[in-house]
Amino acid sequence: MEHELQQWLDEAMQGKEESFCRLVDHYQNGVYNLCYRMLGNRHEAEDAAQESFWRAYRNLHRYDPSRSFQTWLLSIASHYCIDQQRKRRMTLIAIDEPFEETFGSNSPTPEHVYSNNEQSSQMEELINTLKPTDRAALVLRYWHQMSEKEIADTLSLSVSAVKSRLFRARKELAEKMETRREEYELHERETYEPQKI
Amino acid sequence: MNSMKGKPMNHKKFEQMILTPEALTSEEREELARHIATCESCRKLSLQWQKASRMLNKPLPMAAPAPGFSARFAHSIEKRKEAEQQKQVRRFITILLVSLLSAALIFAVTYYSTNSLETIIKDTANASAQMLFLWESLKAIISTVTGFLPTVLLIPFLLTAASAMLTLTLLWLVSIWKLTLQKETVL
């Protein structure tokens, strides 16, 4: 697979559109997932992912082959999403649609899915309150399992800046966690208790 | 709460330890445990982070795009290329027009400030006749060329023609300006 990817990349860099589309097919989930986690909306994530691939295609001649292609793509997508969020000047995105998660073949039980979705949704909501770059660092760390060095490369930051952003984001999450949990439990009680009677 | 036996505590250091436990040595872990046992705010932060960390470290599901993502991208490439090309053409035409207008303005200011009314009227009549002739010739050339030129070559052709026209116009303006200066010198 690695050999094939390299071949498609070489061909794409020589101007072969079809090979770039194969790369899009291969990397679409990673790029889309990042955009989705950053923007919190399926429609915007689709647009952002498409735009990120287009920017990558147009700037392919600037790609440094010594870097990981995936990191380069995610870097383009991260910067685009950060810009979009700054444009919107929104600190909190209302999660008004359920997150569409893709589970593998070993899907958990419906109760487990419900519980997982519920917790993921809470976490998403909290992550969405973070500053765009802090959010990007956190998404890359936990959804893309990137090291601090990789995050630094992706976001064009120093490793110490990434550490500081991750620290800030984690602290903020931890502090907001309790408040949100209490709010959520109160909301749940208000919603479901009358049905039990 | 924020001090131990009345001494100020370095909470930042312990917060750092709480939030990045993976980087701690066993001595640091012990130091942190001792601190947490006596510091209420750090104990609270530790508990909160443990909860958040458990949720973050769960195998998080990847969001996937709707089927046909790469096909949609492939389909959009042509449209995006066209849009980009149109943008470039618009930019080129804008630059061309601005240059042309600037050159015309400079010429007009120089010309009207250095010539008599009689010369201006005579030159304007001559220039109008020349322009009319040029315009008619240009229309004839364009209609002839577009008749047999394929659509792909039409934009490059129009761009080349526009560049040539700009150069010719500039040369024409410069030559008239030079002539005006010569006339003035002779007079």
mmCIF file of C-alpha atoms in Angstrom, chain B residues 68-179:
data_model
loop_
_atom_site.group_PDB
_atom_site.id
_atom_site.type_symbol
_atom_site.label_atom_id
_atom_site.label_comp_id
_atom_site.label_asym_id
_atom_site.label_seq_id
_atom_site.Cartn_x
_atom_site.Cartn_y
_atom_site.Cartn_z
ATOM 1 C CA GLY B 68 -18.840 9.369 -3.141
ATOM 2 C CA PHE B 69 -16.577 11.981 -1.573
ATOM 3 C CA SER B 70 -13.670 11.451 -3.980
ATOM 4 C CA ALA B 71 -16.040 11.320 -6.962
ATOM 5 C CA ARG B 72 -17.505 14.659 -5.878
ATOM 6 C CA PHE B 73 -13.982 16.019 -5.597
ATOM 7 C CA ALA B 74 -13.048 14.739 -9.056
ATOM 8 C CA HIS B 75 -16.199 16.304 -10.453
ATOM 9 C CA SER B 76 -15.472 19.627 -8.757
ATOM 10 C CA ILE B 77 -11.904 19.885 -10.110
ATOM 11 C CA GLU B 78 -13.035 21.019 -13.577
ATOM 12 C CA LYS B 79 -15.431 23.583 -12.120
ATOM 13 C CA ARG B 80 -12.779 24.894 -9.733
ATOM 14 C CA LYS B 81 -10.241 25.093 -12.563
ATOM 15 C CA GLU B 82 -12.694 27.047 -14.694
ATOM 16 C CA ALA B 83 -13.503 29.377 -11.810
ATOM 17 C CA GLU B 84 -9.803 29.938 -11.192
ATOM 18 C CA GLN B 85 -9.177 30.623 -14.874
ATOM 19 C CA GLN B 86 -12.035 33.124 -14.948
ATOM 20 C CA LYS B 87 -10.653 34.777 -11.840
ATOM 21 C CA GLN B 88 -7.241 35.110 -13.493
ATOM 22 C CA VAL B 89 -8.786 36.560 -16.652
ATOM 23 C CA ARG B 90 -10.790 39.047 -14.583
ATOM 24 C CA ARG B 91 -7.660 40.017 -12.668
ATOM 25 C CA PHE B 92 -5.704 40.448 -15.911
ATOM 26 C CA ILE B 93 -8.434 42.568 -17.487
ATOM 27 C CA THR B 94 -8.697 44.723 -14.363
ATOM 28 C CA ILE B 95 -4.932 45.324 -14.338
ATOM 29 C CA LEU B 96 -5.069 46.056 -18.060
ATOM 30 C CA LEU B 97 -7.896 48.570 -17.680
ATOM 31 C CA VAL B 98 -6.342 50.262 -14.674
ATOM 32 C CA SER B 99 -2.992 50.581 -16.507
ATOM 33 C CA LEU B 100 -4.760 51.894 -19.581
ATOM 34 C CA LEU B 101 -6.795 54.426 -17.644
ATOM 35 C CA SER B 102 -3.765 55.556 -15.653
ATOM 36 C CA ALA B 103 -1.717 55.997 -18.823
ATOM 37 C CA ALA B 104 -4.606 57.897 -20.465
ATOM 38 C CA LEU B 105 -5.009 60.107 -17.426
ATOM 39 C CA ILE B 106 -1.309 60.948 -17.262
ATOM 40 C CA PHE B 107 -1.308 61.672 -20.975
ATOM 41 C CA ALA B 108 -4.446 63.821 -20.765
ATOM 42 C CA VAL B 109 -3.122 65.879 -17.873
ATOM 43 C CA THR B 110 0.230 66.412 -19.592
ATOM 44 C CA TYR B 111 -1.332 67.095 -22.970
ATOM 45 C CA TYR B 112 -4.035 69.542 -21.846
ATOM 46 C CA SER B 113 -1.677 71.449 -19.629
ATOM 47 C CA THR B 114 0.918 71.967 -22.367
ATOM 48 C CA ASN B 115 -1.171 72.673 -25.522
ATOM 49 C CA SER B 116 -3.291 75.495 -26.871
ATOM 50 C CA LEU B 117 -7.074 75.041 -27.468
ATOM 51 C CA GLU B 118 -6.617 75.115 -31.286
ATOM 52 C CA THR B 119 -3.999 72.325 -31.177
ATOM 53 C CA ILE B 120 -6.181 70.277 -28.822
ATOM 54 C CA ILE B 121 -9.217 70.481 -31.164
ATOM 55 C CA LYS B 122 -7.118 69.605 -34.228
ATOM 56 C CA ASP B 123 -5.381 66.684 -32.511
ATOM 57 C CA THR B 124 -8.668 65.398 -31.042
ATOM 58 C CA ALA B 125 -10.276 65.303 -34.504
ATOM 59 C CA ASN B 126 -7.274 63.452 -35.954
ATOM 60 C CA ALA B 127 -7.139 61.020 -33.043
ATOM 61 C CA SER B 128 -10.894 60.306 -33.286
ATOM 62 C CA ALA B 129 -10.592 59.476 -36.966
ATOM 63 C CA GLN B 130 -7.657 57.174 -36.255
ATOM 64 C CA MET B 131 -9.482 55.493 -33.379
ATOM 65 C CA LEU B 132 -12.543 54.897 -35.531
ATOM 66 C CA PHE B 133 -10.402 53.330 -38.201
ATOM 67 C CA LEU B 134 -8.614 51.163 -35.625
ATOM 68 C CA TRP B 135 -11.899 50.071 -34.061
ATOM 69 C CA GLU B 136 -13.372 49.039 -37.410
ATOM 70 C CA SER B 137 -10.191 47.122 -38.268
ATOM 71 C CA LEU B 138 -10.214 45.388 -34.880
ATOM 72 C CA LYS B 139 -13.850 44.327 -35.232
ATOM 73 C CA ALA B 140 -13.116 42.878 -38.648
ATOM 74 C CA ILE B 141 -10.081 40.955 -37.326
ATOM 75 C CA ILE B 142 -11.989 39.567 -34.303
ATOM 76 C CA SER B 143 -14.968 38.417 -36.336
ATOM 77 C CA THR B 144 -12.663 36.714 -38.849
ATOM 78 C CA VAL B 145 -10.556 34.970 -36.175
ATOM 79 C CA THR B 146 -13.431 33.812 -33.933
ATOM 80 C CA GLY B 147 -15.018 32.265 -36.979
ATOM 81 C CA PHE B 148 -12.398 29.546 -37.326
ATOM 82 C CA LEU B 149 -10.601 29.494 -33.935
ATOM 83 C CA PRO B 150 -11.547 26.652 -31.484
ATOM 84 C CA THR B 151 -13.030 27.732 -28.091
ATOM 85 C CA VAL B 152 -9.960 26.437 -26.158
ATOM 86 C CA LEU B 153 -7.669 28.830 -28.036
ATOM 87 C CA LEU B 154 -10.071 31.761 -27.880
ATOM 88 C CA ILE B 155 -9.124 32.972 -24.360
ATOM 89 C CA PRO B 156 -5.319 32.843 -24.957
ATOM 90 C CA PHE B 157 -5.895 34.578 -28.282
ATOM 91 C CA LEU B 158 -8.014 37.325 -26.727
ATOM 92 C CA LEU B 159 -5.443 37.806 -23.966
ATOM 93 C CA THR B 160 -2.610 38.091 -26.507
ATOM 94 C CA ALA B 161 -4.670 40.443 -28.623
ATOM 95 C CA ALA B 162 -5.528 42.574 -25.576
ATOM 96 C CA SER B 163 -1.841 42.725 -24.555
ATOM 97 C CA ALA B 164 -0.857 43.690 -28.078
ATOM 98 C CA MET B 165 -3.557 46.351 -28.142
ATOM 99 C CA LEU B 166 -2.375 47.760 -24.828
ATOM 100 C CA THR B 167 1.209 47.920 -26.055
ATOM 101 C CA LEU B 168 0.146 49.557 -29.310
ATOM 102 C CA THR B 169 -2.041 52.057 -27.474
ATOM 103 C CA LEU B 170 0.756 52.928 -25.109
ATOM 104 C CA LEU B 171 3.180 53.309 -28.013
ATOM 105 C CA TRP B 172 0.643 55.464 -29.795
ATOM 106 C CA LEU B 173 0.137 57.670 -26.737
ATOM 107 C CA VAL B 174 3.891 57.961 -26.202
ATOM 108 C CA SER B 175 4.484 58.854 -29.859
ATOM 109 C CA ILE B 176 1.751 61.536 -29.787
ATOM 110 C CA TRP B 177 3.187 62.911 -26.581
ATOM 111 C CA LYS B 178 6.669 63.017 -28.146
ATOM 112 C CA LEU B 179 5.251 64.715 -31.260
#
